[in-house]
PDB file of C-alpha atoms in Angstrom:
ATOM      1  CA  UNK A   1     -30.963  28.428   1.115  1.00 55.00           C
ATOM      2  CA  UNK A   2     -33.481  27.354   4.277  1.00 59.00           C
ATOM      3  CA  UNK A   3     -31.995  28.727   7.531  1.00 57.00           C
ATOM      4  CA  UNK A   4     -31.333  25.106   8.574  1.00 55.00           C
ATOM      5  CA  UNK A   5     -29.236  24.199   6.151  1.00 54.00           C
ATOM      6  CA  UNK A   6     -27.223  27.988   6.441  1.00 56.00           C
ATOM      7  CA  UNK A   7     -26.641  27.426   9.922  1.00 58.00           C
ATOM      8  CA  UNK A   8     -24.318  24.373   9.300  1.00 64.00           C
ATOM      9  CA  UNK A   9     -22.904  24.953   6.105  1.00 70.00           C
ATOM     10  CA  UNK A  10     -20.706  22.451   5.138  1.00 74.00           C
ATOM     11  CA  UNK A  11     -17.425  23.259   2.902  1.00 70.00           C
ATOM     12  CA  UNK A  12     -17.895  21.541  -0.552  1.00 71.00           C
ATOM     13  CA  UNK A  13     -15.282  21.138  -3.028  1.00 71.00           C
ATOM     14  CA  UNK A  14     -14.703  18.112  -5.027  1.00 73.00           C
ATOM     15  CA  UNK A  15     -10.600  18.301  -5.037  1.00 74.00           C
ATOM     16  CA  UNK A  16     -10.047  14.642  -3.974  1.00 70.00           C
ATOM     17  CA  UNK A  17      -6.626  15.411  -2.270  1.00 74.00           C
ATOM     18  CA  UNK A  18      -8.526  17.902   0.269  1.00 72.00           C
ATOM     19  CA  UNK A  19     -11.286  15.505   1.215  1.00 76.00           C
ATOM     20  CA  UNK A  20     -10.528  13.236   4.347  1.00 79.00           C
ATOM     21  CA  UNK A  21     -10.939   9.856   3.000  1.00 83.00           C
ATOM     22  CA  UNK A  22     -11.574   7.152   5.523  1.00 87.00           C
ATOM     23  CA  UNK A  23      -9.454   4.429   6.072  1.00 89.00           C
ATOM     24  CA  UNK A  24     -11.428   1.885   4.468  1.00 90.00           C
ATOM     25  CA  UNK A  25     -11.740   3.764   1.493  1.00 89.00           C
ATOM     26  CA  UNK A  26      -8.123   3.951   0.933  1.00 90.00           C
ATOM     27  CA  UNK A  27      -7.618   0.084   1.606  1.00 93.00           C
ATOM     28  CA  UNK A  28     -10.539  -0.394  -1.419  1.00 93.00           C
ATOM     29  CA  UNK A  29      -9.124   2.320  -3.661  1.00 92.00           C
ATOM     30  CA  UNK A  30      -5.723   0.884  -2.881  1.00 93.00           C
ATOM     31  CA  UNK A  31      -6.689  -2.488  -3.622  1.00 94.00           C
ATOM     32  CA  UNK A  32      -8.005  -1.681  -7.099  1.00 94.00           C
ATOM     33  CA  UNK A  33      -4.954   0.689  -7.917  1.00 94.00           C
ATOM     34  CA  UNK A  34      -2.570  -2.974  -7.482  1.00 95.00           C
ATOM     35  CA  UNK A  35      -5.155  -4.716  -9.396  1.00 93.00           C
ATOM     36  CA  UNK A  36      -4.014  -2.741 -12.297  1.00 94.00           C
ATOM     37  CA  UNK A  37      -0.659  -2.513 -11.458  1.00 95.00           C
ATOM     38  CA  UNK A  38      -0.564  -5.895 -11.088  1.00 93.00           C
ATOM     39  CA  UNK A  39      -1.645  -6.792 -14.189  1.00 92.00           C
ATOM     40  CA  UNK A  40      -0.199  -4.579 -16.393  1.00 93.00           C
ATOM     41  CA  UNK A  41       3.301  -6.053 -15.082  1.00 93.00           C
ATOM     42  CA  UNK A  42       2.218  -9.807 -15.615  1.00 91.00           C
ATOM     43  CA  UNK A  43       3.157  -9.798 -19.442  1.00 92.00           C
ATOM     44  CA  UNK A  44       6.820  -8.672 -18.424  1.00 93.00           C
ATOM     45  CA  UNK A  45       6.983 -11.690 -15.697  1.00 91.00           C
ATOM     46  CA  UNK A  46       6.117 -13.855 -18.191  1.00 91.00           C
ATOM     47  CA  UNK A  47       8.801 -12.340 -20.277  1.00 91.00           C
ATOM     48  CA  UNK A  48      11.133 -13.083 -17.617  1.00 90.00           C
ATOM     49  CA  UNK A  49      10.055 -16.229 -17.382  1.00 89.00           C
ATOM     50  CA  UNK A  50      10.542 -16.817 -20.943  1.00 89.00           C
ATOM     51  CA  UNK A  51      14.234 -15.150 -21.147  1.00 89.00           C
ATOM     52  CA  UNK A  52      15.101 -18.077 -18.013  1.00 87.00           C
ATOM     53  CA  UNK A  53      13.717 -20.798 -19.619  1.00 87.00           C
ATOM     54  CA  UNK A  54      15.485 -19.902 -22.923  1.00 86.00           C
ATOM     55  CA  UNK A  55      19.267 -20.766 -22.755  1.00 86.00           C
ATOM     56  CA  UNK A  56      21.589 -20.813 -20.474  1.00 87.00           C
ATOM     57  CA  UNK A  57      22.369 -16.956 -21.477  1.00 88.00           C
ATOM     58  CA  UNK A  58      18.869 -16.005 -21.057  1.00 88.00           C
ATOM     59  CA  UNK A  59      19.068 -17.536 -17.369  1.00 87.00           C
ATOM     60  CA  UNK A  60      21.740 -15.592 -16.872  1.00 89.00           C
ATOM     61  CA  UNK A  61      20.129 -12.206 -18.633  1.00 90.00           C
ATOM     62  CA  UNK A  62      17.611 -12.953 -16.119  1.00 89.00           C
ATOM     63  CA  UNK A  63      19.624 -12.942 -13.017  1.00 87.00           C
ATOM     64  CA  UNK A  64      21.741 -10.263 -14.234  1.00 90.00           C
ATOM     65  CA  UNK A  65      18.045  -7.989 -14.547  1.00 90.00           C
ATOM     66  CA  UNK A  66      17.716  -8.601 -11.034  1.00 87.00           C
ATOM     67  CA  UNK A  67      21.227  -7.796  -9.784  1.00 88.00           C
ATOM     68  CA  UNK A  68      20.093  -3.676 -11.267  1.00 91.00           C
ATOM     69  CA  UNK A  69      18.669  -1.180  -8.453  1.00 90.00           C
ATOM     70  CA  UNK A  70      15.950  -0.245 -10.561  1.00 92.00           C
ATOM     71  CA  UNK A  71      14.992  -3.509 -10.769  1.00 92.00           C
ATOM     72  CA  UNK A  72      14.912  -4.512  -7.582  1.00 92.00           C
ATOM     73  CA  UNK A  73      12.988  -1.434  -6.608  1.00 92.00           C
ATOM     74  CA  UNK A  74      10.451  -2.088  -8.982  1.00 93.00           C
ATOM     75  CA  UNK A  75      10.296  -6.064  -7.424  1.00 92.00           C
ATOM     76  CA  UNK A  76       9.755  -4.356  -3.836  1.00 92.00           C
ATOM     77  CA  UNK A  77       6.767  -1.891  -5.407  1.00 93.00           C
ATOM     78  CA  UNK A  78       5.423  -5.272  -7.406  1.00 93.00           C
ATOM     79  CA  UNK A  79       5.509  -6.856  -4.080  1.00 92.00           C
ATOM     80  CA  UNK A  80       3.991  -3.871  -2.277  1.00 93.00           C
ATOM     81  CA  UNK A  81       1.171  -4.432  -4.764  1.00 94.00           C
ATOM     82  CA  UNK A  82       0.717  -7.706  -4.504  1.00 91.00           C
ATOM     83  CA  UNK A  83       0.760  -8.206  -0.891  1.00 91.00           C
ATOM     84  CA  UNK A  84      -1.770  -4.858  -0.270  1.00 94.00           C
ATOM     85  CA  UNK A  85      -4.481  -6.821  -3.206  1.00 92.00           C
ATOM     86  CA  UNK A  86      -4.147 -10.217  -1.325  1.00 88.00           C
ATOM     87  CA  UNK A  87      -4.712  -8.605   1.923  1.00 91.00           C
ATOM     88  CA  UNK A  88      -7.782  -6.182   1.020  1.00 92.00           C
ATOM     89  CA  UNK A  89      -8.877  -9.253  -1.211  1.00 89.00           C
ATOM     90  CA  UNK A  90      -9.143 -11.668   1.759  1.00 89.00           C
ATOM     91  CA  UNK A  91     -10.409  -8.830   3.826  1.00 92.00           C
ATOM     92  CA  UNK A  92     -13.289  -8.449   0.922  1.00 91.00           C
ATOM     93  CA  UNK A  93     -13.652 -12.607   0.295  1.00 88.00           C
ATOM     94  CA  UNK A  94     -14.619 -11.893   4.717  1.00 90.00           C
ATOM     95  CA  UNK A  95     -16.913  -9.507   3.892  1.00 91.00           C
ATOM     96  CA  UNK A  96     -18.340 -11.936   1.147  1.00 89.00           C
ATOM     97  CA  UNK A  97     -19.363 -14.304   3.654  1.00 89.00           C
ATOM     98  CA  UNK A  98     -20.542 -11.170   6.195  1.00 89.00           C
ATOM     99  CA  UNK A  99     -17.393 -11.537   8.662  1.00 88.00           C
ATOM    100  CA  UNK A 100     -16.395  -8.166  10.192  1.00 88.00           C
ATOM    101  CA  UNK A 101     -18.992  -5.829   8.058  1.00 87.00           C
ATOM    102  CA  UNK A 102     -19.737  -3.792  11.062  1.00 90.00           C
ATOM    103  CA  UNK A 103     -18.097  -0.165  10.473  1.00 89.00           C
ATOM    104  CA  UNK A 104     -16.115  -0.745  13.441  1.00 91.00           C
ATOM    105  CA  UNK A 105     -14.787  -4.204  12.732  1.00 91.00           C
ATOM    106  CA  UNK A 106     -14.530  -3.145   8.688  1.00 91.00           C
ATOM    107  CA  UNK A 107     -11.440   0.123   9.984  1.00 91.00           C
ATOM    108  CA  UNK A 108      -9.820  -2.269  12.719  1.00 92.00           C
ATOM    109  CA  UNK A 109      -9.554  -4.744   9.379  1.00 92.00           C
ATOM    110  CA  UNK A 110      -8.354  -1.726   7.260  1.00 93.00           C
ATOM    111  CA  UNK A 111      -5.586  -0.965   9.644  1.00 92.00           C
ATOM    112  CA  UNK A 112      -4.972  -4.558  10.226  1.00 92.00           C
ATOM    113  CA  UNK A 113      -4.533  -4.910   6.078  1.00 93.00           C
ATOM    114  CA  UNK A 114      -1.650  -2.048   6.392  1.00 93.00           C
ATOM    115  CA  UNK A 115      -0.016  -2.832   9.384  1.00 93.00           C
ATOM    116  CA  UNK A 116       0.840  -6.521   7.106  1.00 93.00           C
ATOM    117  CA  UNK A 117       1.285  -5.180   4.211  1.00 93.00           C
ATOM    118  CA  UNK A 118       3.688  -2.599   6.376  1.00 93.00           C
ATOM    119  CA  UNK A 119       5.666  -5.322   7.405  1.00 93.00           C
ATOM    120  CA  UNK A 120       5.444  -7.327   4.070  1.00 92.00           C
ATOM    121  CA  UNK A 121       7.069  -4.134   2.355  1.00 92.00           C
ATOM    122  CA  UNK A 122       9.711  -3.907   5.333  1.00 93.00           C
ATOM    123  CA  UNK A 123      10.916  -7.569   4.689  1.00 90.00           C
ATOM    124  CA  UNK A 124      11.011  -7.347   0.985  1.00 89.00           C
ATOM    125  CA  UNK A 125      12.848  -4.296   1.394  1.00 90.00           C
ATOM    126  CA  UNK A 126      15.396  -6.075   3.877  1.00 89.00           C
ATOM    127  CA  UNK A 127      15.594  -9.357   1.514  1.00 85.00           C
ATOM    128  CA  UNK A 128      15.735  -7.291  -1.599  1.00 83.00           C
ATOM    129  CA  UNK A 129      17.467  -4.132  -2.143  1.00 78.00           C
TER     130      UNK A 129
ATOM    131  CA  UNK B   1      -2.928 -19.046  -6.785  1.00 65.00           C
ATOM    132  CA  UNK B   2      -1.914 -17.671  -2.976  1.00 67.00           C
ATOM    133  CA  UNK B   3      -0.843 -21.160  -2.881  1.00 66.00           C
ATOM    134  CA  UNK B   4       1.247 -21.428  -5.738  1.00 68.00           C
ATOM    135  CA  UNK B   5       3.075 -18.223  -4.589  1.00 69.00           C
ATOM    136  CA  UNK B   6       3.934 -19.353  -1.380  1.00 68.00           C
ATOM    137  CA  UNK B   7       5.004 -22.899  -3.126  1.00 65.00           C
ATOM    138  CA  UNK B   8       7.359 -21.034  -4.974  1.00 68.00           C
ATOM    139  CA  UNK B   9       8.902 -19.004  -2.373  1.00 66.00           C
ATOM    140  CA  UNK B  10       9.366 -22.472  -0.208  1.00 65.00           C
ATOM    141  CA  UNK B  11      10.869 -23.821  -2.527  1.00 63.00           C
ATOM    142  CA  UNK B  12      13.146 -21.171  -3.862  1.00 62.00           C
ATOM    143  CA  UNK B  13      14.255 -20.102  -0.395  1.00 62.00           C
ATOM    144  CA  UNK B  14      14.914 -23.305   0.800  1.00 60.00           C
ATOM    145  CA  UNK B  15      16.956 -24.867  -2.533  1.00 62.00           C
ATOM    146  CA  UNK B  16      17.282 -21.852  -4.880  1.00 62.00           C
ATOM    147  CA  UNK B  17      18.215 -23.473  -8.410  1.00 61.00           C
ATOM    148  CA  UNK B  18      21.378 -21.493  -8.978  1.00 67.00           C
ATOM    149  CA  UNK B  19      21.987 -22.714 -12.372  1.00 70.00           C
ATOM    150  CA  UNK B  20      19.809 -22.831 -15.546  1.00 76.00           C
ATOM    151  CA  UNK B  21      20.152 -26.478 -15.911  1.00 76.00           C
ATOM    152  CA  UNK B  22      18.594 -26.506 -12.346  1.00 79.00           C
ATOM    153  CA  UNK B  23      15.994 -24.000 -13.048  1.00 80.00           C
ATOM    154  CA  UNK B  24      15.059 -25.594 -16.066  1.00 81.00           C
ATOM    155  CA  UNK B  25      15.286 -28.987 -14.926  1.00 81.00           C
ATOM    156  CA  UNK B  26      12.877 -28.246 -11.892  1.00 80.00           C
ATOM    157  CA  UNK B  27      10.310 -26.058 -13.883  1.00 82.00           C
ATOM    158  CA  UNK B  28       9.780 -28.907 -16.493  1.00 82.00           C
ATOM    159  CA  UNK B  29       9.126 -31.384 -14.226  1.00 83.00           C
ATOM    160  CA  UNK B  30       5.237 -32.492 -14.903  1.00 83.00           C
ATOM    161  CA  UNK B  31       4.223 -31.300 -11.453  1.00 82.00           C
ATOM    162  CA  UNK B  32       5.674 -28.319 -11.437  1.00 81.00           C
ATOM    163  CA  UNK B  33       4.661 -27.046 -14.625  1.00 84.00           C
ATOM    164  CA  UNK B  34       0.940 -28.565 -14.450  1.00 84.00           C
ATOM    165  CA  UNK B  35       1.033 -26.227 -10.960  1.00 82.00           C
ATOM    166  CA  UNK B  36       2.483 -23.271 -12.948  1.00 84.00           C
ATOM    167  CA  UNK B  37       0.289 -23.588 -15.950  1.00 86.00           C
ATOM    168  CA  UNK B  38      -3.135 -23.901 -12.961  1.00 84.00           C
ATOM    169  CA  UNK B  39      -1.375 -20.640 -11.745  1.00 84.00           C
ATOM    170  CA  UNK B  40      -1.519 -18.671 -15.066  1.00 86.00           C
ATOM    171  CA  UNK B  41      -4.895 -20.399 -15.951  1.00 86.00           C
ATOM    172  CA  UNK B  42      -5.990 -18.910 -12.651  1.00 85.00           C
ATOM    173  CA  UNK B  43      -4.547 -15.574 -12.444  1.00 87.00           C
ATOM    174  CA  UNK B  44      -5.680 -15.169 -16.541  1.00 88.00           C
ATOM    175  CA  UNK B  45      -9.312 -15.421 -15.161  1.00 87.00           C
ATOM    176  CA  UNK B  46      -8.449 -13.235 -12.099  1.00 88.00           C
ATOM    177  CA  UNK B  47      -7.243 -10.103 -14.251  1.00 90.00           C
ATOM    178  CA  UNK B  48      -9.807 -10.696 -16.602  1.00 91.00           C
ATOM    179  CA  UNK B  49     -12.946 -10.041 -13.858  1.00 90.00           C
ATOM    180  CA  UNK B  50     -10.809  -7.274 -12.420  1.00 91.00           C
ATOM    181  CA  UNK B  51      -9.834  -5.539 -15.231  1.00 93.00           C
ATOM    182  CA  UNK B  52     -13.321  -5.933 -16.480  1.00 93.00           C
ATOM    183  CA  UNK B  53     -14.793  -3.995 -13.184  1.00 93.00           C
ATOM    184  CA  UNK B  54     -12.667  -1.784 -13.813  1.00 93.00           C
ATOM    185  CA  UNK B  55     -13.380  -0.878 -17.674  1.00 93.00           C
ATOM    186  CA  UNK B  56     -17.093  -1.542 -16.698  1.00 93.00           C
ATOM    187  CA  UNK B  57     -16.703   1.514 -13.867  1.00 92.00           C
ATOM    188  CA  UNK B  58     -15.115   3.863 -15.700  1.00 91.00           C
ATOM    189  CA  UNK B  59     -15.864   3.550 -19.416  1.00 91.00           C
ATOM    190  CA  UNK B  60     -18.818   4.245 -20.459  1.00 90.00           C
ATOM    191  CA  UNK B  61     -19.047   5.058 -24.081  1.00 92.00           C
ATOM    192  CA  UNK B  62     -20.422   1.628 -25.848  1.00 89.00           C
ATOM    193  CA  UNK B  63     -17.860   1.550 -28.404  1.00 91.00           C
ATOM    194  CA  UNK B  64     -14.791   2.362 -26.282  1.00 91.00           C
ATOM    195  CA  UNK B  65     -16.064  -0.174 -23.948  1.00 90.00           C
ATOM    196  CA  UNK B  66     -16.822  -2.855 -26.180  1.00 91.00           C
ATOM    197  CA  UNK B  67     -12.880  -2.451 -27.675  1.00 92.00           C
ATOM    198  CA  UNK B  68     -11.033  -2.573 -24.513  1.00 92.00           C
ATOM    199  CA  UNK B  69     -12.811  -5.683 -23.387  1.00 91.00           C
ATOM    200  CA  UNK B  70     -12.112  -7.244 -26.596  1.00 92.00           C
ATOM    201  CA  UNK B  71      -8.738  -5.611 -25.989  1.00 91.00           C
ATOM    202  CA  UNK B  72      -8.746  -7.668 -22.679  1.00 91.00           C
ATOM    203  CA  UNK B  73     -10.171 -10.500 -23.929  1.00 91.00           C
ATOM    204  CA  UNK B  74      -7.387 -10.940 -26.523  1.00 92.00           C
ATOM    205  CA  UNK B  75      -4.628 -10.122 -24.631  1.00 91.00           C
ATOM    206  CA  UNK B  76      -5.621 -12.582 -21.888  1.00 91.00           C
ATOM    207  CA  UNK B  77      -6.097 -15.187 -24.349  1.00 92.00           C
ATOM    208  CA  UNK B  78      -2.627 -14.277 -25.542  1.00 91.00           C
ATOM    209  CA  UNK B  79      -0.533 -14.449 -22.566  1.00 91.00           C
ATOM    210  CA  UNK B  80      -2.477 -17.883 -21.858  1.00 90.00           C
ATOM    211  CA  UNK B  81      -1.382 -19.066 -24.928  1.00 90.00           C
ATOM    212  CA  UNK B  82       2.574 -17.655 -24.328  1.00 90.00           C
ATOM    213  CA  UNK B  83       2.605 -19.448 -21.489  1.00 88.00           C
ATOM    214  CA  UNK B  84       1.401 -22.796 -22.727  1.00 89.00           C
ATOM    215  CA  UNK B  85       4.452 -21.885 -25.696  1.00 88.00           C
ATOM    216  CA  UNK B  86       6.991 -21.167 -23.239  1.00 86.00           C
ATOM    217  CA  UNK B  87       6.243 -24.459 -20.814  1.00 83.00           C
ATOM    218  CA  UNK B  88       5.766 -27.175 -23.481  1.00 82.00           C
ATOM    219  CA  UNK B  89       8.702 -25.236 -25.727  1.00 74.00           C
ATOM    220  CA  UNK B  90       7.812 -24.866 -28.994  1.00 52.00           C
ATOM    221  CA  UNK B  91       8.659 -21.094 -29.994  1.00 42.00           C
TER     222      UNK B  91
END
Protein backbone atom coordinates (compact mmCIF):
# COMPACT_ATOMS: atom_id res chain seq x y z
CA UNK A 1 0.00 0.00 0.00
CA UNK A 2 1.61 3.75 -0.90
CA UNK A 3 2.83 5.36 2.35
CA UNK A 4 0.03 7.94 1.96
CA UNK A 5 -2.61 5.91 2.10
CA UNK A 6 -0.78 3.71 5.31
CA UNK A 7 -0.44 6.72 7.20
CA UNK A 8 -4.28 7.23 7.54
CA UNK A 9 -5.65 3.97 7.37
CA UNK A 10 -9.10 3.95 7.66
CA UNK A 11 -11.05 0.91 9.50
CA UNK A 12 -13.18 -0.93 6.82
CA UNK A 13 -15.75 -3.38 7.54
CA UNK A 14 -19.01 -3.59 5.86
CA UNK A 15 -21.19 -4.68 9.17
CA UNK A 16 -23.96 -2.04 8.68
CA UNK A 17 -24.78 -1.86 12.49
CA UNK A 18 -21.00 -0.61 13.17
CA UNK A 19 -20.96 2.07 10.51
CA UNK A 20 -22.14 5.64 11.71
CA UNK A 21 -24.90 6.38 9.42
CA UNK A 22 -25.80 10.00 9.06
CA UNK A 23 -28.91 11.36 9.93
CA UNK A 24 -30.23 11.83 6.62
CA UNK A 25 -29.56 8.49 5.69
CA UNK A 26 -31.64 7.07 8.35
CA UNK A 27 -34.66 9.50 7.56
CA UNK A 28 -34.32 7.96 3.63
CA UNK A 29 -33.76 4.38 4.74
CA UNK A 30 -36.54 4.95 7.23
CA UNK A 31 -38.79 6.32 4.80
CA UNK A 32 -38.52 3.36 2.42
CA UNK A 33 -38.71 0.73 5.37
CA UNK A 34 -42.71 2.41 6.02
CA UNK A 35 -43.17 2.36 2.39
CA UNK A 36 -43.23 -1.32 2.68
CA UNK A 37 -44.69 -1.55 5.82
CA UNK A 38 -47.21 0.48 4.75
CA UNK A 39 -48.25 -1.34 2.07
CA UNK A 40 -48.08 -4.64 3.02
CA UNK A 41 -50.78 -3.64 5.83
CA UNK A 42 -53.19 -1.88 3.26
CA UNK A 43 -54.92 -5.25 2.18
CA UNK A 44 -55.82 -5.87 5.99
CA UNK A 45 -57.35 -2.11 6.24
CA UNK A 46 -59.29 -2.83 3.52
CA UNK A 47 -60.31 -5.97 5.24
CA UNK A 48 -61.37 -3.95 8.05
CA UNK A 49 -63.07 -1.87 6.08
CA UNK A 50 -64.92 -4.61 4.54
CA UNK A 51 -65.81 -6.52 8.01
CA UNK A 52 -67.54 -2.64 9.04
CA UNK A 53 -69.33 -2.22 6.12
CA UNK A 54 -70.69 -5.82 6.29
CA UNK A 55 -73.44 -6.14 9.02
CA UNK A 56 -74.08 -4.80 11.91
CA UNK A 57 -71.90 -7.81 13.56
CA UNK A 58 -69.06 -7.12 11.37
CA UNK A 59 -69.18 -3.34 12.68
CA UNK A 60 -69.06 -4.58 15.79
CA UNK A 61 -66.12 -7.39 15.00
CA UNK A 62 -64.47 -4.34 13.92
CA UNK A 63 -64.63 -2.28 16.99
CA UNK A 64 -64.17 -5.17 19.12
CA UNK A 65 -60.44 -5.72 16.95
CA UNK A 66 -59.62 -2.44 18.12
CA UNK A 67 -60.60 -2.67 21.80
CA UNK A 68 -57.29 -5.75 21.81
CA UNK A 69 -53.70 -4.39 23.00
CA UNK A 70 -52.11 -5.96 20.22
CA UNK A 71 -54.11 -4.21 18.09
CA UNK A 72 -53.83 -1.05 19.15
CA UNK A 73 -50.09 -1.39 19.30
CA UNK A 74 -49.89 -2.39 15.92
CA UNK A 75 -52.34 0.99 14.98
CA UNK A 76 -49.61 3.18 16.93
CA UNK A 77 -46.53 1.32 14.79
CA UNK A 78 -48.97 1.75 11.46
CA UNK A 79 -49.18 5.29 12.49
CA UNK A 80 -45.48 5.58 13.32
CA UNK A 81 -45.09 4.51 9.69
CA UNK A 82 -47.24 6.52 8.18
CA UNK A 83 -46.51 9.74 9.73
CA UNK A 84 -42.33 9.12 9.34
CA UNK A 85 -43.21 8.37 5.04
CA UNK A 86 -45.39 11.60 4.87
CA UNK A 87 -42.82 13.57 6.60
CA UNK A 88 -39.52 12.30 4.70
CA UNK A 89 -41.94 12.32 1.58
CA UNK A 90 -42.69 16.08 1.84
CA UNK A 91 -39.16 16.61 2.93
CA UNK A 92 -38.15 14.71 -0.57
CA UNK A 93 -41.31 16.44 -2.78
CA UNK A 94 -38.82 19.93 -1.16
CA UNK A 95 -35.97 18.56 -2.43
CA UNK A 96 -37.87 17.91 -5.81
CA UNK A 97 -38.30 21.44 -6.35
CA UNK A 98 -34.45 22.19 -4.84
CA UNK A 99 -35.74 23.65 -1.33
CA UNK A 100 -33.26 22.92 1.50
CA UNK A 101 -30.68 20.58 -0.65
CA UNK A 102 -27.76 22.17 0.99
CA UNK A 103 -26.11 19.42 3.42
CA UNK A 104 -26.75 21.68 6.16
CA UNK A 105 -30.36 22.57 5.52
CA UNK A 106 -30.97 18.64 4.22
CA UNK A 107 -29.83 17.28 8.54
CA UNK A 108 -31.70 20.37 10.19
CA UNK A 109 -34.79 18.85 7.84
CA UNK A 110 -33.84 15.26 8.96
CA UNK A 111 -34.08 16.16 12.57
CA UNK A 112 -36.98 18.35 11.93
CA UNK A 113 -38.80 15.02 10.16
CA UNK A 114 -38.16 13.11 13.70
CA UNK A 115 -38.74 15.58 16.11
CA UNK A 116 -42.75 15.42 14.26
CA UNK A 117 -42.90 12.24 13.76
CA UNK A 118 -41.61 12.11 17.69
CA UNK A 119 -44.48 13.89 18.67
CA UNK A 120 -46.93 12.24 16.13
CA UNK A 121 -45.96 8.79 17.84
CA UNK A 122 -46.35 10.49 21.43
CA UNK A 123 -50.03 11.57 20.64
CA UNK A 124 -51.08 8.39 19.04
CA UNK A 125 -49.67 6.70 21.88
CA UNK A 126 -51.69 9.06 24.37
CA UNK A 127 -55.04 8.77 22.12
CA UNK A 128 -54.53 5.11 21.56
CA UNK A 129 -53.28 2.61 23.90
CA UNK B 1 -54.52 11.39 -0.21
CA UNK B 2 -52.85 13.57 2.94
CA UNK B 3 -56.08 15.19 2.46
CA UNK B 4 -58.37 12.49 2.65
CA UNK B 5 -56.61 11.33 5.89
CA UNK B 6 -56.94 14.35 7.65
CA UNK B 7 -60.80 14.50 6.27
CA UNK B 8 -61.30 11.45 7.98
CA UNK B 9 -59.81 12.17 11.23
CA UNK B 10 -62.03 15.63 11.27
CA UNK B 11 -64.64 14.06 10.82
CA UNK B 12 -64.33 11.05 13.02
CA UNK B 13 -63.06 13.08 15.96
CA UNK B 14 -65.49 15.56 15.79
CA UNK B 15 -68.89 13.15 15.21
CA UNK B 16 -67.52 9.58 15.53
CA UNK B 17 -70.39 7.30 13.95
CA UNK B 18 -70.86 5.05 16.95
CA UNK B 19 -73.20 2.75 15.34
CA UNK B 20 -73.05 0.72 12.06
CA UNK B 21 -76.14 2.23 10.74
CA UNK B 22 -74.15 5.54 11.19
CA UNK B 23 -70.99 4.29 9.79
CA UNK B 24 -72.63 2.86 6.99
CA UNK B 25 -74.98 5.50 6.39
CA UNK B 26 -72.09 8.18 6.22
CA UNK B 27 -69.60 6.03 4.11
CA UNK B 28 -72.29 5.49 1.34
CA UNK B 29 -73.09 8.79 0.93
CA UNK B 30 -71.94 9.73 -2.89
CA UNK B 31 -69.37 12.19 -1.58
CA UNK B 32 -67.92 10.32 0.73
CA UNK B 33 -67.38 7.28 -1.08
CA UNK B 34 -66.37 9.10 -4.53
CA UNK B 35 -63.55 10.73 -1.88
CA UNK B 36 -62.74 7.22 -0.53
CA UNK B 37 -62.69 5.45 -3.81
CA UNK B 38 -60.04 8.88 -5.21
CA UNK B 39 -58.17 7.77 -1.97
CA UNK B 40 -57.64 4.06 -2.89
CA UNK B 41 -57.32 5.03 -6.65
CA UNK B 42 -54.53 7.23 -5.36
CA UNK B 43 -52.74 5.33 -2.82
CA UNK B 44 -53.08 2.03 -5.50
CA UNK B 45 -50.78 4.16 -7.81
CA UNK B 46 -48.64 5.34 -4.82
CA UNK B 47 -47.62 1.66 -3.67
CA UNK B 48 -47.35 0.65 -7.04
CA UNK B 49 -44.21 3.31 -7.95
CA UNK B 50 -42.86 2.55 -4.50
CA UNK B 51 -42.98 -0.89 -4.39
CA UNK B 52 -41.70 -0.88 -7.89
CA UNK B 53 -38.35 1.18 -6.72
CA UNK B 54 -38.07 -0.99 -4.48
CA UNK B 55 -38.19 -4.46 -6.53
CA UNK B 56 -36.28 -2.43 -9.25
CA UNK B 57 -33.29 -1.78 -6.40
CA UNK B 58 -32.98 -4.88 -5.10
CA UNK B 59 -33.96 -7.59 -7.58
CA UNK B 60 -32.08 -8.10 -10.14
CA UNK B 61 -32.47 -11.45 -11.72
CA UNK B 62 -34.86 -10.79 -14.99
CA UNK B 63 -37.18 -13.46 -14.21
CA UNK B 64 -37.63 -12.88 -10.47
CA UNK B 65 -38.11 -9.34 -11.35
CA UNK B 66 -40.42 -9.60 -14.06
CA UNK B 67 -42.82 -11.98 -11.50
CA UNK B 68 -42.96 -9.77 -8.59
CA UNK B 69 -43.97 -6.80 -10.67
CA UNK B 70 -46.56 -8.80 -12.26
CA UNK B 71 -47.04 -9.95 -8.67
CA UNK B 72 -47.56 -6.17 -7.91
CA UNK B 73 -49.30 -5.39 -10.73
CA UNK B 74 -52.03 -7.95 -9.94
CA UNK B 75 -52.38 -7.48 -6.55
CA UNK B 76 -52.82 -3.72 -6.99
CA UNK B 77 -55.31 -4.28 -9.55
CA UNK B 78 -56.96 -6.56 -7.03
CA UNK B 79 -57.35 -4.52 -4.03
CA UNK B 80 -58.63 -1.70 -6.57
CA UNK B 81 -61.12 -3.87 -7.63
CA UNK B 82 -62.10 -5.05 -3.67
CA UNK B 83 -62.59 -1.80 -3.00
CA UNK B 84 -64.85 -0.80 -5.84
CA UNK B 85 -66.82 -4.44 -4.50
CA UNK B 86 -66.94 -3.40 -1.05
CA UNK B 87 -68.26 0.48 -1.77
CA UNK B 88 -70.89 -0.19 -4.47
CA UNK B 89 -71.79 -3.74 -2.47
CA UNK B 90 -72.03 -6.41 -4.58
CA UNK B 91 -69.95 -9.38 -2.92
Amino acid sequence: MPIELQSRARPVFFNLYRIKQPVTAIVSFGHRVAGVVLALFAPVLVYVLQLSLASPRGYASAVALFQQASVRVIAVLLIWALAHHVLAGVRHLLFDIHVGTSLHAARISAWIVLAIELSIVILAIGVIL
Amino acid sequence: MLGFIVFLLVHVSRRAPLSYEAWKAWLTQRSVSVALLLFFLALLLHTWVGVRDVILDYVHPLAARFSLLALLAVSQIAIGAWVLAIIFGFR
